[in-house]
PDB file of C-alpha atoms (C1' of nucleotides) in Angstrom:
ATOM      1  CA  UNK A   1      18.858 -14.843 -12.640  1.00  0.00           C
ATOM      2  CA  UNK A   2      21.913 -13.105 -13.868  1.00  0.00           C
ATOM      3  CA  UNK A   3      21.889 -11.381 -17.180  1.00  0.00           C
ATOM      4  CA  UNK A   4      25.250 -11.499 -18.843  1.00  0.00           C
ATOM      5  CA  UNK A   5      24.590  -8.355 -20.847  1.00  0.00           C
ATOM      6  CA  UNK A   6      23.798  -6.291 -17.781  1.00  0.00           C
ATOM      7  CA  UNK A   7      26.174  -3.490 -16.984  1.00  0.00           C
ATOM      8  CA  UNK A   8      27.258  -2.516 -13.507  1.00  0.00           C
ATOM      9  CA  UNK A   9      24.967   0.125 -12.059  1.00  0.00           C
ATOM     10  CA  UNK A  10      25.980   3.693 -12.496  1.00  0.00           C
ATOM     11  CA  UNK A  11      26.440   5.810  -9.432  1.00  0.00           C
ATOM     12  CA  UNK A  12      24.359   8.787 -10.515  1.00  0.00           C
ATOM     13  CA  UNK A  13      20.959   7.802 -11.780  1.00  0.00           C
ATOM     14  CA  UNK A  14      18.399  10.447 -12.383  1.00  0.00           C
ATOM     15  CA  UNK A  15      15.552  10.472  -9.867  1.00  0.00           C
ATOM     16  CA  UNK A  16      12.191  12.140  -9.609  1.00  0.00           C
ATOM     17  CA  UNK A  17       9.423  12.682 -12.093  1.00  0.00           C
ATOM     18  CA  UNK A  18       9.766  11.371 -15.610  1.00  0.00           C
ATOM     19  CA  UNK A  19       9.781  13.836 -18.487  1.00  0.00           C
ATOM     20  CA  UNK A  20       7.661  13.187 -21.594  1.00  0.00           C
ATOM     21  CA  UNK A  21      10.895  12.631 -23.548  1.00  0.00           C
ATOM     22  CA  UNK A  22      12.012   9.923 -21.133  1.00  0.00           C
ATOM     23  CA  UNK A  23       8.609   8.290 -21.310  1.00  0.00           C
ATOM     24  CA  UNK A  24       8.748   8.277 -25.078  1.00  0.00           C
ATOM     25  CA  UNK A  25      12.243   6.791 -25.144  1.00  0.00           C
ATOM     26  CA  UNK A  26      11.296   4.027 -22.751  1.00  0.00           C
ATOM     27  CA  UNK A  27       8.035   3.263 -24.484  1.00  0.00           C
ATOM     28  CA  UNK A  28       9.615   3.195 -27.924  1.00  0.00           C
ATOM     29  CA  UNK A  29      12.410   0.930 -26.769  1.00  0.00           C
ATOM     30  CA  UNK A  30      10.181  -1.605 -25.025  1.00  0.00           C
ATOM     31  CA  UNK A  31       7.597  -1.695 -27.802  1.00  0.00           C
ATOM     32  CA  UNK A  32      10.382  -2.391 -30.293  1.00  0.00           C
ATOM     33  CA  UNK A  33      12.521  -4.785 -28.276  1.00  0.00           C
ATOM     34  CA  UNK A  34      10.605  -5.904 -25.221  1.00  0.00           C
ATOM     35  CA  UNK A  35      12.086  -5.191 -21.821  1.00  0.00           C
ATOM     36  CA  UNK A  36      14.233  -8.308 -21.461  1.00  0.00           C
ATOM     37  CA  UNK A  37      16.685  -7.660 -18.660  1.00  0.00           C
ATOM     38  CA  UNK A  38      15.508  -4.484 -16.919  1.00  0.00           C
ATOM     39  CA  UNK A  39      18.954  -3.303 -15.920  1.00  0.00           C
ATOM     40  CA  UNK A  40      19.851  -3.368 -19.591  1.00  0.00           C
ATOM     41  CA  UNK A  41      16.878  -1.260 -20.658  1.00  0.00           C
ATOM     42  CA  UNK A  42      18.061   2.210 -19.551  1.00  0.00           C
ATOM     43  CA  UNK A  43      21.465   1.661 -21.137  1.00  0.00           C
ATOM     44  CA  UNK A  44      20.047   0.616 -24.477  1.00  0.00           C
ATOM     45  CA  UNK A  45      17.236   3.158 -24.381  1.00  0.00           C
ATOM     46  CA  UNK A  46      19.651   5.972 -23.540  1.00  0.00           C
ATOM     47  CA  UNK A  47      18.111   6.850 -20.189  1.00  0.00           C
ATOM     48  CA  UNK A  48      19.900   8.036 -17.057  1.00  0.00           C
ATOM     49  CA  UNK A  49      17.661   5.866 -14.899  1.00  0.00           C
ATOM     50  CA  UNK A  50      18.163   2.563 -13.207  1.00  0.00           C
ATOM     51  CA  UNK A  51      16.389  -0.545 -14.397  1.00  0.00           C
ATOM     52  CA  UNK A  52      14.138  -0.647 -11.409  1.00  0.00           C
ATOM     53  CA  UNK A  53      12.856   2.831 -12.091  1.00  0.00           C
ATOM     54  CA  UNK A  54      12.236   1.943 -15.745  1.00  0.00           C
ATOM     55  CA  UNK A  55      10.350  -1.174 -14.777  1.00  0.00           C
ATOM     56  CA  UNK A  56       8.146   0.735 -12.366  1.00  0.00           C
ATOM     57  CA  UNK A  57       7.450   3.476 -14.890  1.00  0.00           C
ATOM     58  CA  UNK A  58       6.492   0.941 -17.527  1.00  0.00           C
ATOM     59  CA  UNK A  59       4.284  -1.145 -15.272  1.00  0.00           C
ATOM     60  CA  UNK A  60       2.506   1.733 -13.567  1.00  0.00           C
ATOM     61  CA  UNK A  61       2.219   4.251 -16.360  1.00  0.00           C
ATOM     62  CA  UNK A  62       3.380   3.348 -19.841  1.00  0.00           C
ATOM     63  CA  UNK A  63       2.217  -0.223 -20.260  1.00  0.00           C
ATOM     64  CA  UNK A  64      -0.595  -0.568 -22.848  1.00  0.00           C
ATOM     65  CA  UNK A  65      -4.034  -1.413 -21.546  1.00  0.00           C
ATOM     66  CA  UNK A  66      -3.832   0.572 -18.354  1.00  0.00           C
ATOM     67  CA  UNK A  67      -7.090   2.037 -17.186  1.00  0.00           C
ATOM     68  CA  UNK A  68      -6.500   5.529 -15.869  1.00  0.00           C
ATOM     69  CA  UNK A  69      -8.967   7.647 -13.979  1.00  0.00           C
ATOM     70  CA  UNK A  70     -11.363   7.199 -11.117  1.00  0.00           C
ATOM     71  CA  UNK A  71     -12.384   3.821  -9.781  1.00  0.00           C
ATOM     72  CA  UNK A  72     -15.906   2.674 -10.531  1.00  0.00           C
ATOM     73  CA  UNK A  73     -18.227   1.666  -7.694  1.00  0.00           C
ATOM     74  CA  UNK A  74     -17.871  -1.951  -8.738  1.00  0.00           C
ATOM     75  CA  UNK A  75     -14.086  -1.737  -8.694  1.00  0.00           C
ATOM     76  CA  UNK A  76     -14.176  -0.184  -5.252  1.00  0.00           C
ATOM     77  CA  UNK A  77     -16.387  -2.950  -3.939  1.00  0.00           C
ATOM     78  CA  UNK A  78     -13.976  -5.523  -5.306  1.00  0.00           C
ATOM     79  CA  UNK A  79     -11.029  -3.790  -3.672  1.00  0.00           C
ATOM     80  CA  UNK A  80     -12.816  -3.515  -0.326  1.00  0.00           C
ATOM     81  CA  UNK A  81     -13.863  -7.131  -0.287  1.00  0.00           C
ATOM     82  CA  UNK A  82     -10.609  -8.513  -1.578  1.00  0.00           C
ATOM     83  CA  UNK A  83      -8.745  -6.474   0.990  1.00  0.00           C
ATOM     84  CA  UNK A  84     -10.925  -8.042   3.672  1.00  0.00           C
ATOM     85  CA  UNK A  85      -9.976 -11.425   2.277  1.00  0.00           C
ATOM     86  CA  UNK A  86      -6.319 -10.942   1.403  1.00  0.00           C
ATOM     87  CA  UNK A  87      -5.079  -7.987   3.419  1.00  0.00           C
ATOM     88  CA  UNK A  88      -2.448  -5.748   1.843  1.00  0.00           C
ATOM     89  CA  UNK A  89      -1.789  -8.078  -1.082  1.00  0.00           C
ATOM     90  CA  UNK A  90      -2.031  -5.267  -3.571  1.00  0.00           C
ATOM     91  CA  UNK A  91      -0.680  -7.168  -6.537  1.00  0.00           C
ATOM     92  CA  UNK A  92      -3.180  -9.978  -6.001  1.00  0.00           C
ATOM     93  CA  UNK A  93      -6.012  -7.501  -5.636  1.00  0.00           C
ATOM     94  CA  UNK A  94      -4.881  -5.669  -8.765  1.00  0.00           C
ATOM     95  CA  UNK A  95      -4.957  -8.950 -10.681  1.00  0.00           C
ATOM     96  CA  UNK A  96      -8.724  -8.918 -10.273  1.00  0.00           C
ATOM     97  CA  UNK A  97      -8.986  -5.417 -11.721  1.00  0.00           C
ATOM     98  CA  UNK A  98      -7.986  -5.375 -15.382  1.00  0.00           C
ATOM     99  CA  UNK A  99      -6.045  -2.238 -16.261  1.00  0.00           C
ATOM    100  CA  UNK A 100      -5.281  -1.311 -12.674  1.00  0.00           C
ATOM    101  CA  UNK A 101      -1.859  -1.537 -11.077  1.00  0.00           C
ATOM    102  CA  UNK A 102      -0.971  -2.558  -7.565  1.00  0.00           C
ATOM    103  CA  UNK A 103       0.337   0.940  -6.914  1.00  0.00           C
ATOM    104  CA  UNK A 104      -2.918   2.473  -8.070  1.00  0.00           C
ATOM    105  CA  UNK A 105      -4.992   0.127  -5.936  1.00  0.00           C
ATOM    106  CA  UNK A 106      -2.796   0.777  -2.925  1.00  0.00           C
ATOM    107  CA  UNK A 107      -2.993   4.544  -3.338  1.00  0.00           C
ATOM    108  CA  UNK A 108      -6.743   4.443  -3.824  1.00  0.00           C
ATOM    109  CA  UNK A 109      -7.147   2.326  -0.724  1.00  0.00           C
ATOM    110  CA  UNK A 110      -4.985   4.577   1.412  1.00  0.00           C
ATOM    111  CA  UNK A 111      -6.589   7.752   0.095  1.00  0.00           C
ATOM    112  CA  UNK A 112     -10.266   6.850   0.040  1.00  0.00           C
ATOM    113  CA  UNK A 113     -11.325   3.346   0.843  1.00  0.00           C
ATOM    114  CA  UNK A 114      -9.568   2.864   4.167  1.00  0.00           C
ATOM    115  CA  UNK A 115     -11.449   5.769   5.689  1.00  0.00           C
ATOM    116  CA  UNK A 116     -14.711   4.694   4.124  1.00  0.00           C
ATOM    117  CA  UNK A 117     -14.406   1.149   5.424  1.00  0.00           C
ATOM    118  CA  UNK A 118     -13.477   2.425   8.861  1.00  0.00           C
ATOM    119  CA  UNK A 119     -16.511   4.693   8.942  1.00  0.00           C
ATOM    120  CA  UNK A 120     -18.858   1.955   7.781  1.00  0.00           C
ATOM    121  CA  UNK A 121     -17.455  -0.456  10.363  1.00  0.00           C
ATOM    122  CA  UNK A 122     -18.058   2.061  13.107  1.00  0.00           C
ATOM    123  CA  UNK A 123     -21.590   2.599  11.847  1.00  0.00           C
ATOM    124  CA  UNK A 124     -22.072  -1.152  11.672  1.00  0.00           C
ATOM    125  CA  UNK A 125     -20.894  -1.635  15.258  1.00  0.00           C
ATOM    126  CA  UNK A 126     -23.225   1.057  16.440  1.00  0.00           C
ATOM    127  CA  UNK A 127     -26.106  -0.536  14.565  1.00  0.00           C
ATOM    128  CA  UNK A 128     -25.226  -3.933  15.972  1.00  0.00           C
ATOM    129  CA  UNK A 129     -25.355  -2.618  19.517  1.00  0.00           C
ATOM    130  CA  UNK A 130     -28.792  -1.163  18.847  1.00  0.00           C
ATOM    131  CA  UNK A 131     -30.003  -4.447  17.408  1.00  0.00           C
ATOM    132  CA  UNK A 132     -28.732  -6.383  20.401  1.00  0.00           C
ATOM    133  CA  UNK A 133     -30.599  -4.113  22.763  1.00  0.00           C
ATOM    134  CA  UNK A 134     -33.790  -4.648  20.773  1.00  0.00           C
ATOM    135  CA  UNK A 135     -33.238  -8.406  20.616  1.00  0.00           C
ATOM    136  CA  UNK A 136     -33.068  -8.764  24.383  1.00  0.00           C
ATOM    137  CA  UNK A 137     -36.840  -9.145  24.591  1.00  0.00           C
ATOM    138  CA  UNK A 138     -37.555 -10.435  21.099  1.00  0.00           C
ATOM    139  CA  UNK A 139     -37.334 -13.615  19.107  1.00  0.00           C
ATOM    140  CA  UNK A 140     -35.005 -13.179  16.139  1.00  0.00           C
ATOM    141  CA  UNK A 141     -37.019 -13.092  12.919  1.00  0.00           C
ATOM    142  CA  UNK A 142     -35.510 -14.507   9.768  1.00  0.00           C
ATOM    143  CA  UNK A 143     -34.562 -11.941   7.160  1.00  0.00           C
ATOM    144  CA  UNK A 144     -35.481 -13.961   4.179  1.00  0.00           C
ATOM    145  CA  UNK A 145     -38.197 -15.433   2.149  1.00  0.00           C
ATOM    146  CA  UNK A 146     -35.967 -18.310   1.129  1.00  0.00           C
ATOM    147  CA  UNK A 147     -33.757 -20.475   3.269  1.00  0.00           C
ATOM    148  CA  UNK A 148     -31.702 -23.616   3.246  1.00  0.00           C
ATOM    149  CA  UNK A 149     -29.987 -25.952   5.645  1.00  0.00           C
ATOM    150  CA  UNK A 150     -26.770 -27.809   5.259  1.00  0.00           C
ATOM    151  CA  UNK A 151     -24.320 -29.901   7.224  1.00  0.00           C
ATOM    152  CA  UNK A 152     -20.587 -30.055   6.964  1.00  0.00           C
ATOM    153  CA  UNK A 153     -18.916 -33.250   5.849  1.00  0.00           C
ATOM    154  CA  UNK A 154     -17.468 -33.722   9.323  1.00  0.00           C
ATOM    155  CA  UNK A 155     -20.963 -33.735  10.745  1.00  0.00           C
ATOM    156  CA  UNK A 156     -19.933 -31.378  13.474  1.00  0.00           C
ATOM    157  CA  UNK A 157     -21.386 -28.194  12.119  1.00  0.00           C
ATOM    158  CA  UNK A 158     -24.891 -27.245  11.145  1.00  0.00           C
ATOM    159  CA  UNK A 159     -25.462 -24.177   9.061  1.00  0.00           C
ATOM    160  CA  UNK A 160     -28.751 -22.483   8.394  1.00  0.00           C
ATOM    161  CA  UNK A 161     -28.897 -19.720   5.834  1.00  0.00           C
ATOM    162  CA  UNK A 162     -31.593 -17.248   5.106  1.00  0.00           C
ATOM    163  CA  UNK A 163     -31.436 -14.744   2.302  1.00  0.00           C
ATOM    164  CA  UNK A 164     -33.237 -11.528   1.600  1.00  0.00           C
ATOM    165  CA  UNK A 165     -35.760 -11.888  -1.129  1.00  0.00           C
ATOM    166  CA  UNK A 166     -34.263  -9.009  -3.107  1.00  0.00           C
ATOM    167  CA  UNK A 167     -30.887 -10.652  -3.431  1.00  0.00           C
ATOM    168  CA  UNK A 168     -30.015 -14.039  -4.828  1.00  0.00           C
ATOM    169  CA  UNK A 169     -26.307 -14.723  -4.377  1.00  0.00           C
ATOM    170  CA  UNK A 170     -24.632 -16.096  -7.456  1.00  0.00           C
ATOM    171  CA  UNK A 171     -21.877 -17.613  -5.399  1.00  0.00           C
ATOM    172  CA  UNK A 172     -20.908 -20.832  -3.787  1.00  0.00           C
ATOM    173  CA  UNK A 173     -18.547 -20.704  -0.878  1.00  0.00           C
ATOM    174  CA  UNK A 174     -16.652 -23.685   0.361  1.00  0.00           C
ATOM    175  CA  UNK A 175     -15.252 -22.448   3.617  1.00  0.00           C
ATOM    176  CA  UNK A 176     -17.849 -20.895   5.805  1.00  0.00           C
ATOM    177  CA  UNK A 177     -15.370 -19.996   8.462  1.00  0.00           C
ATOM    178  CA  UNK A 178     -11.713 -20.106   9.158  1.00  0.00           C
ATOM    179  CA  UNK A 179     -10.248 -23.580   9.186  1.00  0.00           C
ATOM    180  CA  UNK A 180     -10.597 -23.762  12.959  1.00  0.00           C
ATOM    181  CA  UNK A 181     -14.343 -23.492  12.553  1.00  0.00           C
ATOM    182  CA  UNK A 182     -14.458 -25.988   9.735  1.00  0.00           C
ATOM    183  CA  UNK A 183     -13.000 -28.485  12.148  1.00  0.00           C
ATOM    184  CA  UNK A 184     -15.714 -27.715  14.623  1.00  0.00           C
ATOM    185  CA  UNK A 185     -13.393 -25.855  16.952  1.00  0.00           C
ATOM    186  CA  UNK A 186     -14.014 -22.181  17.160  1.00  0.00           C
ATOM    187  CA  UNK A 187     -11.018 -20.012  17.810  1.00  0.00           C
ATOM    188  CA  UNK A 188     -13.406 -17.342  18.954  1.00  0.00           C
ATOM    189  CA  UNK A 189     -14.156 -16.973  22.578  1.00  0.00           C
ATOM    190  CA  UNK A 190     -17.692 -16.958  23.846  1.00  0.00           C
ATOM    191  CA  UNK A 191     -19.208 -13.565  23.160  1.00  0.00           C
ATOM    192  CA  UNK A 192     -16.552 -12.447  20.723  1.00  0.00           C
ATOM    193  CA  UNK A 193     -17.748 -10.158  18.013  1.00  0.00           C
ATOM    194  CA  UNK A 194     -15.989 -11.076  14.878  1.00  0.00           C
ATOM    195  CA  UNK A 195     -15.728 -10.370  11.210  1.00  0.00           C
ATOM    196  CA  UNK A 196     -14.549 -13.185   8.984  1.00  0.00           C
ATOM    197  CA  UNK A 197     -13.997 -13.628   5.326  1.00  0.00           C
ATOM    198  CA  UNK A 198     -14.229 -16.629   3.098  1.00  0.00           C
ATOM    199  CA  UNK A 199     -12.641 -17.254  -0.235  1.00  0.00           C
ATOM    200  CA  UNK A 200     -15.215 -18.514  -2.663  1.00  0.00           C
ATOM    201  CA  UNK A 201     -14.169 -21.520  -4.573  1.00  0.00           C
ATOM    202  CA  UNK A 202     -16.305 -23.311  -7.103  1.00  0.00           C
ATOM    203  CA  UNK A 203     -13.791 -26.119  -7.244  1.00  0.00           C
ATOM    204  CA  UNK A 204     -14.656 -27.132  -3.708  1.00  0.00           C
ATOM    205  CA  UNK A 205     -18.357 -26.487  -3.748  1.00  0.00           C
ATOM    206  CA  UNK A 206     -20.858 -28.690  -2.105  1.00  0.00           C
ATOM    207  CA  UNK A 207     -23.666 -29.276  -4.563  1.00  0.00           C
ATOM    208  CA  UNK A 208     -26.192 -29.132  -1.733  1.00  0.00           C
ATOM    209  CA  UNK A 209     -25.483 -25.439  -1.523  1.00  0.00           C
ATOM    210  CA  UNK A 210     -26.583 -24.963  -5.116  1.00  0.00           C
ATOM    211  CA  UNK A 211     -30.241 -25.490  -4.307  1.00  0.00           C
ATOM    212  CA  UNK A 212     -32.028 -22.198  -4.192  1.00  0.00           C
ATOM    213  CA  UNK A 213     -29.021 -20.166  -5.160  1.00  0.00           C
ATOM    214  CA  UNK A 214     -29.650 -20.026  -8.873  1.00  0.00           C
ATOM    215  CA  UNK A 215     -26.936 -19.781 -11.430  1.00  0.00           C
ATOM    216  CA  UNK A 216     -23.476 -20.001  -9.960  1.00  0.00           C
ATOM    217  CA  UNK A 217     -20.528 -17.940 -10.954  1.00  0.00           C
ATOM    218  CA  UNK A 218     -17.022 -17.509  -9.608  1.00  0.00           C
ATOM    219  CA  UNK A 219     -17.074 -14.439  -7.428  1.00  0.00           C
ATOM    220  CA  UNK A 220     -15.022 -13.178  -4.574  1.00  0.00           C
ATOM    221  CA  UNK A 221     -16.017 -10.882  -1.795  1.00  0.00           C
ATOM    222  CA  UNK A 222     -17.949 -12.713   0.848  1.00  0.00           C
ATOM    223  CA  UNK A 223     -17.871 -11.559   4.424  1.00  0.00           C
ATOM    224  CA  UNK A 224     -19.616 -12.601   7.592  1.00  0.00           C
ATOM    225  CA  UNK A 225     -20.055 -10.485  10.674  1.00  0.00           C
ATOM    226  CA  UNK A 226     -21.644 -11.493  13.906  1.00  0.00           C
ATOM    227  CA  UNK A 227     -21.258 -12.897  17.368  1.00  0.00           C
ATOM    228  CA  UNK A 228     -19.882 -16.343  18.097  1.00  0.00           C
ATOM    229  CA  UNK A 229     -20.930 -18.155  21.225  1.00  0.00           C
ATOM    230  CA  UNK A 230     -19.500 -21.313  22.704  1.00  0.00           C
ATOM    231  CA  UNK A 231     -22.026 -23.504  20.906  1.00  0.00           C
ATOM    232  CA  UNK A 232     -23.424 -21.423  18.130  1.00  0.00           C
ATOM    233  CA  UNK A 233     -23.363 -18.033  16.550  1.00  0.00           C
ATOM    234  CA  UNK A 234     -25.405 -15.705  14.420  1.00  0.00           C
ATOM    235  CA  UNK A 235     -23.817 -13.975  11.496  1.00  0.00           C
ATOM    236  CA  UNK A 236     -24.868 -11.379   9.011  1.00  0.00           C
ATOM    237  CA  UNK A 237     -23.826 -12.292   5.517  1.00  0.00           C
ATOM    238  CA  UNK A 238     -22.374  -9.639   3.224  1.00  0.00           C
ATOM    239  CA  UNK A 239     -21.612  -9.926  -0.433  1.00  0.00           C
ATOM    240  CA  UNK A 240     -19.616  -7.148  -2.087  1.00  0.00           C
ATOM    241  CA  UNK A 241     -20.430  -4.925   0.845  1.00  0.00           C
ATOM    242  CA  UNK A 242     -24.188  -5.485   0.769  1.00  0.00           C
ATOM    243  CA  UNK A 243     -26.102  -7.333   3.424  1.00  0.00           C
ATOM    244  CA  UNK A 244     -27.553 -10.335   1.644  1.00  0.00           C
ATOM    245  CA  UNK A 245     -28.778 -12.518   4.461  1.00  0.00           C
ATOM    246  CA  UNK A 246     -27.848 -14.107   7.726  1.00  0.00           C
ATOM    247  CA  UNK A 247     -27.076 -17.524   9.072  1.00  0.00           C
ATOM    248  CA  UNK A 248     -26.489 -19.325  12.290  1.00  0.00           C
ATOM    249  CA  UNK A 249     -24.037 -22.071  12.951  1.00  0.00           C
ATOM    250  CA  UNK A 250     -24.331 -24.750  15.599  1.00  0.00           C
ATOM    251  CA  UNK A 251     -21.582 -27.031  16.788  1.00  0.00           C
ATOM    252  CA  UNK A 252     -22.849 -30.514  17.547  1.00  0.00           C
ATOM    253  CA  UNK A 253     -19.730 -31.695  19.313  1.00  0.00           C
ATOM    254  CA  UNK A 254     -19.302 -35.411  18.754  1.00  0.00           C
TER     255      UNK A 254
ATOM    256  C1'  DA B   1      -3.190  37.883  -2.624  1.00  0.00           C
ATOM    257  C1'  DA B   2      -0.561  34.907   0.060  1.00  0.00           C
ATOM    258  C1'  DG B   3       0.536  31.583   3.361  1.00  0.00           C
ATOM    259  C1'  DG B   4      -0.739  27.229   5.606  1.00  0.00           C
ATOM    260  C1'  DC B   5      -2.607  22.885   5.353  1.00  0.00           C
ATOM    261  C1'  DA B   6      -4.326  18.440   3.793  1.00  0.00           C
ATOM    262  C1'  DG B   7      -5.006  15.124   0.227  1.00  0.00           C
ATOM    263  C1'  DC B   8      -3.477  12.702  -3.671  1.00  0.00           C
ATOM    264  C1'  DC B   9      -0.309  10.273  -6.396  1.00  0.00           C
ATOM    265  C1'  DA B  10       4.136   9.171  -8.623  1.00  0.00           C
ATOM    266  C1'  DA B  11       8.239   7.420  -7.408  1.00  0.00           C
ATOM    267  C1'  DC B  12      11.718   5.669  -4.260  1.00  0.00           C
ATOM    268  C1'  DC B  13      13.409   2.390  -0.774  1.00  0.00           C
ATOM    269  C1'  DG B  14      14.149  -1.844   1.404  1.00  0.00           C
ATOM    270  C1'  DC B  15      13.245  -6.504   1.724  1.00  0.00           C
ATOM    271  C1'  DA B  16      12.445 -11.316   0.253  1.00  0.00           C
ATOM    272  C1'  DG B  17      12.466 -14.972  -3.032  1.00  0.00           C
ATOM    273  C1'  DA B  18      14.251 -17.094  -7.150  1.00  0.00           C
ATOM    274  C1'  DG B  19      17.859 -18.589  -9.769  1.00  0.00           C
ATOM    275  C1'  DG B  20      22.467 -18.557 -12.067  1.00  0.00           C
ATOM    276  C1'  DG B  21      27.558 -18.719 -11.376  1.00  0.00           C
TER     277       DG B  21
ATOM    278  C1'  DA C   1      26.759 -24.044   0.009  1.00  0.00           C
ATOM    279  C1'  DC C   2      27.417 -19.507  -0.761  1.00  0.00           C
ATOM    280  C1'  DC C   3      27.292 -15.191  -3.190  1.00  0.00           C
ATOM    281  C1'  DC C   4      25.426 -12.103  -6.409  1.00  0.00           C
ATOM    282  C1'  DT C   5      21.900 -10.174  -9.340  1.00  0.00           C
ATOM    283  C1'  DC C   6      17.280  -9.612 -10.907  1.00  0.00           C
ATOM    284  C1'  DT C   7      12.532  -9.236 -10.060  1.00  0.00           C
ATOM    285  C1'  DG C   8       8.448  -8.277  -7.595  1.00  0.00           C
ATOM    286  C1'  DC C   9       6.111  -6.538  -3.706  1.00  0.00           C
ATOM    287  C1'  DG C  10       4.631  -3.510   0.044  1.00  0.00           C
ATOM    288  C1'  DG C  11       5.719   0.527   2.854  1.00  0.00           C
ATOM    289  C1'  DT C  12       6.985   5.136   2.763  1.00  0.00           C
ATOM    290  C1'  DT C  13       8.206   9.650   1.099  1.00  0.00           C
ATOM    291  C1'  DG C  14       8.143  13.944  -1.302  1.00  0.00           C
ATOM    292  C1'  DG C  15       6.198  17.077  -4.521  1.00  0.00           C
ATOM    293  C1'  DC C  16       2.233  18.967  -6.650  1.00  0.00           C
ATOM    294  C1'  DT C  17      -2.375  20.789  -6.312  1.00  0.00           C
ATOM    295  C1'  DG C  18      -6.425  22.675  -4.514  1.00  0.00           C
ATOM    296  C1'  DC C  19      -8.859  24.444  -0.672  1.00  0.00           C
ATOM    297  C1'  DC C  20      -9.264  27.292   3.323  1.00  0.00           C
ATOM    298  C1'  DT C  21      -8.313  31.181   6.204  1.00  0.00           C
TER     299       DT C  21
END
DNA sequence: AAGGCAGCCAACCGCAGAGGG
DNA sequence: ACCCTCTGCGGTTGGCTGCCT
C-alpha cells in the first residue's frame, strides 16, 4: 500500500523513551483522527518520531483497553501452553489474552516463563526416569476412575484414555498426534521420549469423544508427554500444565 | 555509601508479505 | 514484472532499577 499523503522520511527522528508530552500528543491525535497512514501520524501530530515508532508506542502502551501489570496464573498457563503449540508466535498468543500485547507476552516469556518451563521439564524428566525404574517390575495401573476407548477413522490407530477422577476435561481434541501419527506412521523412533502438542478444534471433533467428557468448550493448551514405541506408546496427558490423565496408542498396521 | 551485577521492560532493528504505481 | 512503501512480526538491544557485596 502506498499512501499518497505520506511524506518522505526525515533523517533525524528522535529515538529512545517517550516523554509524557509525546504520549499525550500521539494519543490525542489518534483518538481524534484515527491513525490512518502511520508515516503520516508523526507529521500531523507534530512529533519528531517515525511512523513505525508511533505505531509501536500506540499498540504497546497507549491503545485503550490494555491490561497493564502482572500476569495472572491463568494467563501464564495460557502462554505456556500456547507456546508449546505455536512456538514463538507472540502475536497469535497475545490474541488469546485480551489486553496483552505481543511485546508484553514475549518479554514475560523471556523473563519468567522460559526458565519456569525449563525447570519443570527437567523435573518431569527426572520423575519419568524414576517411574520407569519402578515400572520395570510392575504392571501399569490406570490413573483414572473413568475411561474411554476410541478408534481413528482410518482404522489404524486405537486410543485408550483414562482420566483422573478429580479432573474432567472440558475439551475435545481432533488431532491426537502430529499428522504423521494420524496416518498411522509414527515419525518417532522406537524408544523416543517425546512431547507433543495438539490444537483443539471443536469443528473437527469426533462425537464419540464426547462421551464421559461432560460439557465441551473451545479450549487450547493440550499436551502429551511420553514414550513412543514401534507399535504403541504410553503418554501422560496434560491440560493447561496439569496432569489430567494418560492414554496409550496402538498401531494396528493394515 | 558505592560499585558491580542481574533482571526487567520499552524500544529499536531487520525482515517478510501485501499491495499500489 | 518490477520497484517502492507500508505494515506487522520476532529478535535483539540498551537503559533503568533493585539487590548484593
